[in-house]
Short mmCIF file of C-alpha atoms in Angstrom, two decimals:
data_model
loop_
_atom_site.label_atom_id
_atom_site.label_comp_id
_atom_site.label_asym_id
_atom_site.label_seq_id
_atom_site.Cartn_x
_atom_site.Cartn_y
_atom_site.Cartn_z
CA MET A 1 26.41 -23.18 13.99
CA VAL A 2 23.75 -21.49 14.40
CA THR A 3 20.38 -22.70 15.90
CA ASP A 4 15.97 -21.63 15.24
CA PRO A 5 16.08 -20.11 18.19
CA GLN A 6 19.12 -17.86 18.16
CA ALA A 7 17.86 -16.52 14.49
CA ALA A 8 14.75 -16.26 15.80
CA CYS A 9 16.15 -13.74 18.01
CA PHE A 10 18.26 -12.32 16.30
CA GLU A 11 15.36 -10.90 14.24
CA ALA A 12 13.52 -9.99 16.89
CA GLY A 13 16.32 -7.49 17.61
CA ILE A 14 16.22 -6.32 14.32
CA LYS A 15 12.93 -5.19 14.55
CA PHE A 16 13.64 -3.48 17.73
CA GLY A 17 16.71 -1.57 16.21
CA SER A 18 14.91 -0.39 13.48
CA LEU A 19 11.54 0.70 15.33
CA TYR A 20 13.37 2.83 17.71
CA HIS A 21 15.75 4.19 14.84
CA GLN A 22 13.51 5.07 12.09
CA PHE A 23 11.32 6.88 14.33
CA ALA A 24 13.28 8.46 17.36
CA GLY A 25 13.14 12.03 17.16
CA THR A 26 9.76 12.08 15.32
CA PRO A 27 7.81 15.74 16.48
CA LEU A 28 5.15 14.71 19.06
CA SER A 29 2.40 15.51 20.58
CA PRO A 30 -0.67 14.33 22.41
CA SER A 31 -2.73 15.24 19.54
CA SER A 32 -0.18 13.11 17.14
CA ALA A 33 0.13 10.24 19.75
CA ARG A 34 -2.00 7.89 18.06
CA SER A 35 -1.59 8.12 14.54
CA LEU A 36 2.28 7.80 15.27
CA GLU A 37 1.48 4.71 17.20
CA ARG A 38 -0.06 3.25 14.37
CA ALA A 39 2.27 4.05 11.95
CA MET A 40 5.39 2.45 13.77
CA ALA A 41 3.62 -0.79 14.46
CA GLU A 42 1.77 -0.96 11.42
CA SER A 43 5.21 0.03 9.25
CA ILE A 44 7.53 -2.66 11.61
CA GLU A 45 5.09 -5.54 11.19
CA ASN A 46 5.70 -5.29 7.47
CA GLN A 47 9.28 -6.47 8.45
CA PRO A 48 9.75 -10.45 7.80
CA TYR A 49 8.30 -12.79 10.42
CA CYS A 50 7.36 -9.58 12.44
CA GLU A 51 3.84 -11.07 13.85
CA SER A 52 2.60 -8.19 15.93
CA VAL A 53 3.58 -5.14 17.04
CA ARG A 54 1.91 -2.89 19.85
CA VAL A 55 3.21 0.75 20.55
CA GLU A 56 1.61 2.68 23.10
CA ILE A 57 2.73 6.27 23.35
CA LEU A 58 2.96 7.16 27.20
CA ASP A 59 0.53 10.23 27.73
CA ASP A 60 1.07 10.75 31.28
CA ALA A 61 5.33 10.86 30.76
CA LEU A 62 4.62 13.38 27.34
CA GLU A 63 2.17 15.40 29.17
CA ALA A 64 4.42 15.65 32.23
CA GLU A 65 7.24 16.78 30.06
CA LEU A 66 5.24 19.09 28.01
CA ASN A 67 3.98 20.85 31.23
CA GLU A 68 7.69 21.31 32.87
CA SER A 69 8.73 22.97 29.14
CA SER A 70 6.02 24.83 28.40
CA ALA A 71 6.43 23.52 24.94
CA ASP A 72 3.89 22.33 22.72
CA TYR A 73 5.79 19.15 21.20
CA THR A 74 8.68 17.06 22.27
CA GLU A 75 10.17 14.96 19.93
CA LEU A 76 10.09 10.81 20.38
CA THR A 77 12.84 9.08 22.55
CA GLY A 78 12.36 5.59 24.69
CA GLU A 79 11.10 7.29 27.75
CA PHE A 80 7.65 8.04 25.93
CA MET A 81 6.89 4.68 24.86
CA GLU A 82 6.27 1.35 25.27
CA VAL A 83 6.65 -1.59 22.58
CA GLU A 84 5.69 -5.31 22.59
CA MET A 85 6.37 -7.40 19.82
CA ARG A 86 6.22 -10.72 18.63
CA ILE A 87 8.61 -12.43 16.21
CA GLU A 88 7.57 -16.05 14.42
CA TYR A 89 10.61 -17.43 12.87
CA GLU A 90 10.54 -21.29 11.80
CA GLY A 91 8.14 -22.54 14.40
CA VAL A 92 10.26 -20.22 17.46
CA THR A 93 8.05 -17.50 18.76
CA VAL A 94 10.17 -14.81 20.36
CA ARG A 95 8.45 -11.89 22.45
CA THR A 96 10.19 -8.48 23.50
CA LYS A 97 9.19 -5.94 25.13
CA MET A 98 10.60 -2.21 25.47
CA GLU A 99 9.79 -0.22 28.85
CA MET A 100 11.80 2.04 30.83
CA GLU A 101 13.92 0.92 33.50
CA ASP A 102 15.91 2.82 36.08
CA GLY A 103 15.54 5.58 33.77
CA TYR A 104 16.29 4.03 30.56
CA PRO A 105 14.51 2.43 27.89
CA LEU A 106 15.37 -1.04 27.82
CA MET A 107 14.63 -3.66 25.10
CA LYS A 108 14.42 -7.07 26.18
CA LEU A 109 13.21 -10.86 25.23
CA VAL A 110 10.45 -11.68 27.39
CA SER A 111 10.19 -15.61 26.10
CA VAL A 112 11.85 -17.90 23.45
CA GLU A 113 9.51 -20.72 22.75
CA GLU A 114 9.85 -23.43 20.12
CA MET B 1 13.65 -19.20 29.82
CA VAL B 2 16.20 -17.23 27.66
CA THR B 3 19.74 -18.45 27.43
CA ASP B 4 22.79 -16.10 26.81
CA PRO B 5 23.33 -17.41 23.28
CA GLN B 6 19.69 -16.17 22.57
CA ALA B 7 20.39 -12.98 24.60
CA ALA B 8 23.43 -12.24 22.57
CA CYS B 9 21.71 -12.74 19.38
CA PHE B 10 18.97 -10.52 20.17
CA GLU B 11 21.27 -7.63 21.45
CA ALA B 12 23.21 -8.18 17.44
CA GLY B 13 20.08 -7.64 16.03
CA ILE B 14 19.49 -4.90 17.85
CA LYS B 15 22.57 -2.92 16.43
CA PHE B 16 21.97 -3.79 13.09
CA GLY B 17 18.22 -2.34 13.09
CA SER B 18 19.96 0.12 14.52
CA LEU B 19 22.40 1.32 11.98
CA TYR B 20 20.16 0.38 9.05
CA HIS B 21 17.38 2.57 10.28
CA GLN B 22 19.51 5.57 11.43
CA PHE B 23 21.58 6.06 8.48
CA ALA B 24 19.15 4.57 5.56
CA GLY B 25 18.41 8.00 3.76
CA THR B 26 21.77 9.90 4.16
CA PRO B 27 22.88 12.19 1.65
CA LEU B 28 26.13 9.83 0.12
CA SER B 29 28.37 10.57 -2.54
CA PRO B 30 31.95 9.55 -3.47
CA SER B 31 33.87 12.14 -1.71
CA SER B 32 31.44 11.66 1.97
CA ALA B 33 31.77 7.71 1.94
CA ARG B 34 34.74 7.79 3.97
CA SER B 35 33.34 9.95 6.81
CA LEU B 36 29.83 8.03 6.68
CA GLU B 37 31.30 4.80 7.09
CA ARG B 38 33.59 5.87 9.78
CA ALA B 39 30.93 7.66 11.97
CA MET B 40 28.28 4.72 11.25
CA ALA B 41 31.09 2.31 12.97
CA GLU B 42 32.05 4.49 15.82
CA SER B 43 27.96 5.21 16.73
CA ILE B 44 27.13 2.07 16.27
CA GLU B 45 30.32 1.01 18.65
CA ASN B 46 28.97 2.63 21.58
CA GLN B 47 25.83 0.72 21.75
CA PRO B 48 26.33 -1.91 24.49
CA TYR B 49 28.18 -5.20 24.15
CA CYS B 50 28.97 -3.49 20.24
CA GLU B 51 32.75 -4.85 20.39
CA SER B 52 33.42 -4.06 16.33
CA VAL B 53 32.00 -2.52 13.73
CA ARG B 54 32.72 -2.48 9.91
CA VAL B 55 31.11 -0.60 7.61
CA GLU B 56 32.56 -0.52 4.02
CA ILE B 57 30.26 2.02 1.35
CA LEU B 58 31.04 0.02 -1.92
CA ASP B 59 32.22 2.74 -4.06
CA ASP B 60 31.72 1.08 -7.28
CA ALA B 61 27.71 0.10 -6.92
CA LEU B 62 27.90 3.89 -5.51
CA GLU B 63 29.65 5.23 -8.95
CA ALA B 64 27.22 2.76 -10.97
CA GLU B 65 24.14 4.40 -9.87
CA LEU B 66 25.77 7.74 -10.10
CA ASN B 67 26.66 7.39 -13.39
CA GLU B 68 23.05 5.87 -14.25
CA SER B 69 21.23 8.91 -13.06
CA SER B 70 23.62 11.58 -13.65
CA ALA B 71 23.00 12.82 -10.37
CA ASP B 72 26.05 14.40 -8.03
CA TYR B 73 24.93 12.29 -4.90
CA THR B 74 22.25 9.32 -3.64
CA GLU B 75 20.62 8.25 -0.62
CA LEU B 76 22.28 5.93 1.47
CA THR B 77 20.37 2.23 1.00
CA GLY B 78 21.42 -1.28 1.75
CA GLU B 79 22.73 -1.85 -1.66
CA PHE B 80 25.62 0.49 -1.31
CA MET B 81 27.16 -0.80 1.98
CA GLU B 82 28.40 -3.92 3.80
CA VAL B 83 28.32 -4.43 7.45
CA GLU B 84 30.42 -6.66 9.87
CA MET B 85 29.82 -6.77 13.51
CA ARG B 86 30.67 -8.09 16.51
CA ILE B 87 28.78 -8.51 19.63
CA GLU B 88 30.15 -9.68 22.76
CA TYR B 89 27.52 -10.69 25.28
CA GLU B 90 28.19 -12.79 28.81
CA GLY B 91 31.00 -14.69 26.93
CA VAL B 92 29.17 -15.27 24.06
CA THR B 93 30.63 -14.03 20.82
CA VAL B 94 28.29 -13.31 17.67
CA ARG B 95 29.66 -12.55 14.25
CA THR B 96 27.07 -10.95 12.01
CA LYS B 97 26.97 -9.50 8.49
CA MET B 98 24.78 -7.55 5.81
CA GLU B 99 25.50 -8.00 2.16
CA MET B 100 23.34 -7.99 -0.85
CA GLU B 101 21.77 -11.45 -1.80
CA ASP B 102 19.42 -12.06 -4.73
CA GLY B 103 19.34 -7.80 -5.18
CA TYR B 104 17.95 -7.29 -1.38
CA PRO B 105 20.34 -6.54 1.64
CA LEU B 106 20.19 -9.39 4.07
CA MET B 107 21.18 -9.31 7.61
CA LYS B 108 22.50 -12.72 8.16
CA LEU B 109 23.96 -14.20 11.68
CA VAL B 110 27.56 -15.47 10.91
CA SER B 111 28.62 -16.97 13.90
CA VAL B 112 27.48 -17.73 17.92
CA GLU B 113 30.19 -19.01 19.72
CA GLU B 114 30.38 -19.84 23.71
CA MET C 1 6.05 35.18 -7.64
CA VAL C 2 8.73 33.67 -5.91
CA THR C 3 12.11 35.78 -5.64
CA ASP C 4 15.48 34.36 -5.63
CA PRO C 5 16.18 35.26 -2.31
CA GLN C 6 13.16 33.33 -1.33
CA ALA C 7 14.15 30.19 -2.59
CA ALA C 8 18.04 30.21 -1.07
CA CYS C 9 16.00 30.42 2.58
CA PHE C 10 13.69 27.67 1.41
CA GLU C 11 17.00 25.64 0.12
CA ALA C 12 18.51 26.29 3.44
CA GLY C 13 15.35 25.21 5.75
CA ILE C 14 15.56 22.21 4.01
CA LYS C 15 19.28 21.65 4.41
CA PHE C 16 18.87 22.06 8.45
CA GLY C 17 15.82 19.70 8.80
CA SER C 18 17.52 17.41 7.04
CA LEU C 19 20.53 17.58 8.87
CA TYR C 20 18.64 17.59 12.05
CA HIS C 21 15.93 14.40 11.79
CA GLN C 22 18.91 12.40 9.45
CA PHE C 23 21.23 12.05 12.49
CA ALA C 24 18.89 13.06 15.48
CA GLY C 25 19.08 9.48 17.90
CA THR C 26 22.51 8.44 16.46
CA PRO C 27 24.50 6.94 19.65
CA LEU C 28 26.79 9.67 20.63
CA SER C 29 30.11 9.36 22.93
CA PRO C 30 33.16 11.57 23.30
CA SER C 31 35.01 9.21 21.67
CA SER C 32 32.56 9.65 18.22
CA ALA C 33 31.93 12.88 18.28
CA ARG C 34 34.15 13.62 15.92
CA SER C 35 33.67 11.15 13.49
CA LEU C 36 29.61 12.42 13.66
CA GLU C 37 30.69 15.71 12.95
CA ARG C 38 32.41 15.31 9.84
CA ALA C 39 30.17 12.94 8.23
CA MET C 40 26.94 15.43 9.11
CA ALA C 41 29.00 17.99 7.75
CA GLU C 42 30.00 15.79 4.52
CA SER C 43 26.64 14.36 3.86
CA ILE C 44 24.64 17.50 3.79
CA GLU C 45 27.04 19.24 1.87
CA ASN C 46 26.12 16.59 -1.15
CA GLN C 47 22.67 18.59 -1.12
CA PRO C 48 22.10 20.87 -3.99
CA TYR C 49 23.43 24.82 -3.53
CA CYS C 50 25.01 23.81 -0.12
CA GLU C 51 28.34 25.06 0.26
CA SER C 52 29.42 24.42 3.36
CA VAL C 53 28.06 22.97 6.72
CA ARG C 54 30.08 23.14 9.99
CA VAL C 55 29.11 20.93 12.94
CA GLU C 56 30.30 21.00 16.21
CA ILE C 57 29.36 18.53 19.35
CA LEU C 58 29.33 20.54 22.34
CA ASP C 59 31.85 18.17 24.50
CA ASP C 60 31.41 20.17 27.36
CA ALA C 61 27.22 19.63 27.10
CA LEU C 62 27.90 16.13 26.33
CA GLU C 63 30.08 15.33 29.30
CA ALA C 64 27.60 16.81 31.76
CA GLU C 65 24.78 14.65 30.63
CA LEU C 66 27.12 11.81 30.59
CA ASN C 67 28.41 12.31 33.87
CA GLU C 68 24.83 13.08 35.46
CA SER C 69 23.15 10.13 33.86
CA SER C 70 26.34 7.71 34.45
CA ALA C 71 25.90 6.58 31.10
CA ASP C 72 28.74 6.12 28.41
CA TYR C 73 26.59 7.37 25.52
CA THR C 74 23.63 9.55 24.71
CA GLU C 75 21.54 9.93 21.73
CA LEU C 76 22.16 12.89 19.81
CA THR C 77 19.48 16.06 19.83
CA GLY C 78 19.64 19.69 19.31
CA GLU C 79 21.38 20.50 22.90
CA PHE C 80 24.91 18.63 22.05
CA MET C 81 25.45 20.47 18.87
CA GLU C 82 25.91 23.47 17.29
CA VAL C 83 25.75 24.24 13.27
CA GLU C 84 26.54 26.57 10.55
CA MET C 85 25.56 26.49 7.23
CA ARG C 86 26.02 28.47 3.88
CA ILE C 87 23.90 28.15 0.92
CA GLU C 88 24.29 29.36 -2.46
CA TYR C 89 21.38 29.82 -4.83
CA GLU C 90 21.44 31.82 -8.14
CA GLY C 91 23.94 34.56 -6.83
CA VAL C 92 21.97 34.81 -3.26
CA THR C 93 24.15 33.88 -0.13
CA VAL C 94 22.45 32.59 2.88
CA ARG C 95 24.12 32.20 6.25
CA THR C 96 22.41 29.78 8.90
CA LYS C 97 23.16 28.73 12.87
CA MET C 98 21.57 25.99 14.87
CA GLU C 99 22.00 27.18 18.75
CA MET C 100 20.63 26.69 22.04
CA GLU C 101 18.26 29.25 23.03
CA ASP C 102 16.29 29.31 26.19
CA GLY C 103 16.89 25.01 26.52
CA TYR C 104 15.93 24.69 23.10
CA PRO C 105 17.85 24.08 19.83
CA LEU C 106 16.72 27.01 17.22
CA MET C 107 17.45 27.08 13.52
CA LYS C 108 17.54 30.87 12.20
CA LEU C 109 18.70 32.74 9.02
CA VAL C 110 21.48 34.82 10.32
CA SER C 111 22.02 36.65 6.73
CA VAL C 112 20.77 36.96 3.01
CA GLU C 113 22.51 38.62 0.90
CA GLU C 114 22.36 39.10 -3.05
CA MET D 1 18.54 41.72 7.23
CA VAL D 2 15.96 39.11 6.84
CA THR D 3 12.49 39.53 5.74
CA ASP D 4 9.15 37.90 6.78
CA PRO D 5 8.85 36.22 3.58
CA GLN D 6 12.38 34.82 3.61
CA ALA D 7 12.07 33.96 6.98
CA ALA D 8 8.91 32.03 6.31
CA CYS D 9 10.28 29.89 3.62
CA PHE D 10 13.14 29.29 5.64
CA GLU D 11 10.62 27.96 8.13
CA ALA D 12 8.73 26.21 5.25
CA GLY D 13 12.42 24.46 4.42
CA ILE D 14 12.90 23.13 7.68
CA LYS D 15 9.29 21.19 7.64
CA PHE D 16 10.09 19.79 4.10
CA GLY D 17 13.61 18.41 5.23
CA SER D 18 12.27 17.35 8.45
CA LEU D 19 9.58 15.19 6.83
CA TYR D 20 11.73 13.72 4.13
CA HIS D 21 14.96 12.62 6.83
CA GLN D 22 12.81 11.66 9.61
CA PHE D 23 10.56 9.11 7.55
CA ALA D 24 12.89 8.24 4.39
CA GLY D 25 13.58 4.35 4.98
CA THR D 26 10.40 3.60 6.85
CA PRO D 27 9.23 0.16 5.76
CA LEU D 28 6.08 0.74 3.58
CA SER D 29 3.46 -1.68 1.98
CA PRO D 30 0.15 -0.88 0.23
CA SER D 31 -1.52 -2.11 3.68
CA SER D 32 0.57 0.77 5.56
CA ALA D 33 0.39 3.50 3.38
CA ARG D 34 -2.65 5.58 4.97
CA SER D 35 -1.29 5.37 8.69
CA LEU D 36 1.94 6.28 7.66
CA GLU D 37 0.31 9.45 5.51
CA ARG D 38 -1.71 10.37 8.89
CA ALA D 39 1.42 9.86 11.17
CA MET D 40 4.04 11.93 8.72
CA ALA D 41 1.29 14.89 8.41
CA GLU D 42 0.45 14.99 12.17
CA SER D 43 3.73 14.74 13.73
CA ILE D 44 5.30 17.62 11.07
CA GLU D 45 1.93 19.60 11.91
CA ASN D 46 3.43 19.79 15.42
CA GLN D 47 6.32 21.91 14.29
CA PRO D 48 6.01 26.10 14.46
CA TYR D 49 4.12 27.89 12.02
CA CYS D 50 3.31 24.58 10.22
CA GLU D 51 -0.51 25.30 9.94
CA SER D 52 -1.29 21.81 7.10
CA VAL D 53 0.35 19.09 6.22
CA ARG D 54 -1.03 16.24 3.46
CA VAL D 55 0.83 13.46 2.42
CA GLU D 56 -0.14 11.06 -0.17
CA ILE D 57 1.47 7.60 -0.59
CA LEU D 58 1.41 7.24 -4.17
CA ASP D 59 0.01 3.69 -4.44
CA ASP D 60 0.31 3.00 -8.06
CA ALA D 61 4.12 3.56 -7.63
CA LEU D 62 4.16 1.48 -4.48
CA GLU D 63 2.61 -1.63 -6.37
CA ALA D 64 4.64 -0.96 -9.26
CA GLU D 65 7.81 -1.45 -7.03
CA LEU D 66 6.48 -4.31 -5.60
CA ASN D 67 5.19 -6.50 -8.51
CA GLU D 68 8.45 -5.49 -10.20
CA SER D 69 10.55 -6.76 -6.85
CA SER D 70 8.34 -9.47 -5.51
CA ALA D 71 9.04 -8.31 -2.50
CA ASP D 72 6.11 -7.67 0.22
CA TYR D 73 7.24 -4.38 1.31
CA THR D 74 9.88 -1.63 0.47
CA GLU D 75 11.35 1.54 2.07
CA LEU D 76 9.48 4.82 1.79
CA THR D 77 11.67 7.33 -0.69
CA GLY D 78 10.92 10.62 -2.53
CA GLU D 79 9.31 8.19 -5.60
CA PHE D 80 6.23 6.72 -3.51
CA MET D 81 5.09 10.24 -2.37
CA GLU D 82 3.74 13.76 -2.58
CA VAL D 83 3.65 15.84 -0.22
CA GLU D 84 2.16 19.64 0.26
CA MET D 85 2.25 21.99 3.09
CA ARG D 86 1.11 25.19 4.11
CA ILE D 87 3.02 27.60 6.85
CA GLU D 88 2.06 30.78 8.11
CA TYR D 89 4.55 33.06 9.24
CA GLU D 90 4.07 36.51 10.46
CA GLY D 91 1.17 37.08 8.06
CA VAL D 92 3.37 35.52 5.41
CA THR D 93 1.41 32.32 3.60
CA VAL D 94 4.00 29.98 2.08
CA ARG D 95 2.80 26.56 -0.41
CA THR D 96 4.98 24.28 -0.83
CA LYS D 97 4.83 20.94 -2.74
CA MET D 98 7.28 17.56 -3.16
CA GLU D 99 6.65 15.62 -6.63
CA MET D 100 8.79 13.40 -8.46
CA GLU D 101 10.43 15.53 -12.05
CA ASP D 102 12.39 13.81 -14.19
CA GLY D 103 12.96 10.62 -11.93
CA TYR D 104 13.67 12.66 -9.21
CA PRO D 105 11.62 13.84 -5.87
CA LEU D 106 11.95 17.85 -6.04
CA MET D 107 11.06 20.38 -2.93
CA LYS D 108 9.42 23.50 -4.21
CA LEU D 109 7.81 26.33 -3.13
CA VAL D 110 4.41 26.86 -4.95
CA SER D 111 3.79 30.62 -3.63
CA VAL D 112 4.78 33.22 -1.10
CA GLU D 113 1.89 35.52 -0.20
CA GLU D 114 1.75 38.38 2.29
#
């Protein structure tokens, strides 16, 4: 009733939702960006079938936001990061990506390969 | 490269990861259980393709935890809830469920139907 | 070394930080605003010394955001809510408030009374 | 109506509540503990008046939990960390600490000095 590629895609989605909603709202500045990237990636890599996570805080978007508001820090939202993940489930490899599209952070399936 | 059923399963996973990691850690008691159930369901139903969410806080498990610790409240984790969701994506219906299995909260695909 | 009013203010701060960072990022629309208000208030009222919490989702600010972005929902941040709390600790009453000031959500002590 | 030491204690409480409820629920294993400690400290140090944060994931408590459950990872809760913070507000220094006491994570004021 459920195929391995479908289950692999479900697992991939779980990791994305987890990453986003665990860390959205975290206080963020240029000086704390690198440690947050690393902690996000390493914590989500703990989850089952999650082979690799790469998080990139977008320094330019962050600096632009801070310049505009003249604040020292902001809160993490999707507009300040790009994420790539690779999920391995029962021989299926799923690649996913989150990036901004038309002003919104979009989580998408890049490929599903058996 | 990615089929509609696969994309539907990815969307279903996103909702589960979001629900769990947005609300895990919320202070929880028997008197606040009903409002939290409802807020969790209604907030996740805002997400795209998410047709229905049912959250049930497990009163018995909660009472047992509070009796054992003689505390007035605890923090929400997977052992205190069951969740069911229905995702509709491009004509594909995905049903998912979270429940305890061997002492762990397990998120699973129940069915994928075109 | 630490007075009761100081400890009461510390407790009040804990509740505010908890409320904000537990729920920031929650998917939010006009139709889910009421249940979220209630769940936020009731869950934080579980915490020690927290006598009452009132959360108001600002419907006008929310509608304005959704109109501007033509999205169906957004994520909860400080700009969409006002919060009032009353803490009672060892005979000290602390009243606190969160509201927007100069474009930022500001958490403040309103009064400390013995 | 509100003294500087009281306001300093309120600020200290905000930071503790923020740290706890932002990061509670994060997937945690021995191999991701160091990066999470660092990200928690650096992100909360972004907040106003927060001069220093030290987070220590308790490796022994974490290993004990994982051995007992034979899982590879768990979720961050108060039993797996100790936290110390120093807040500086209008000439007042507040030191705070979170540690386990009688099986519960307790956030406390250590000292308030003008």
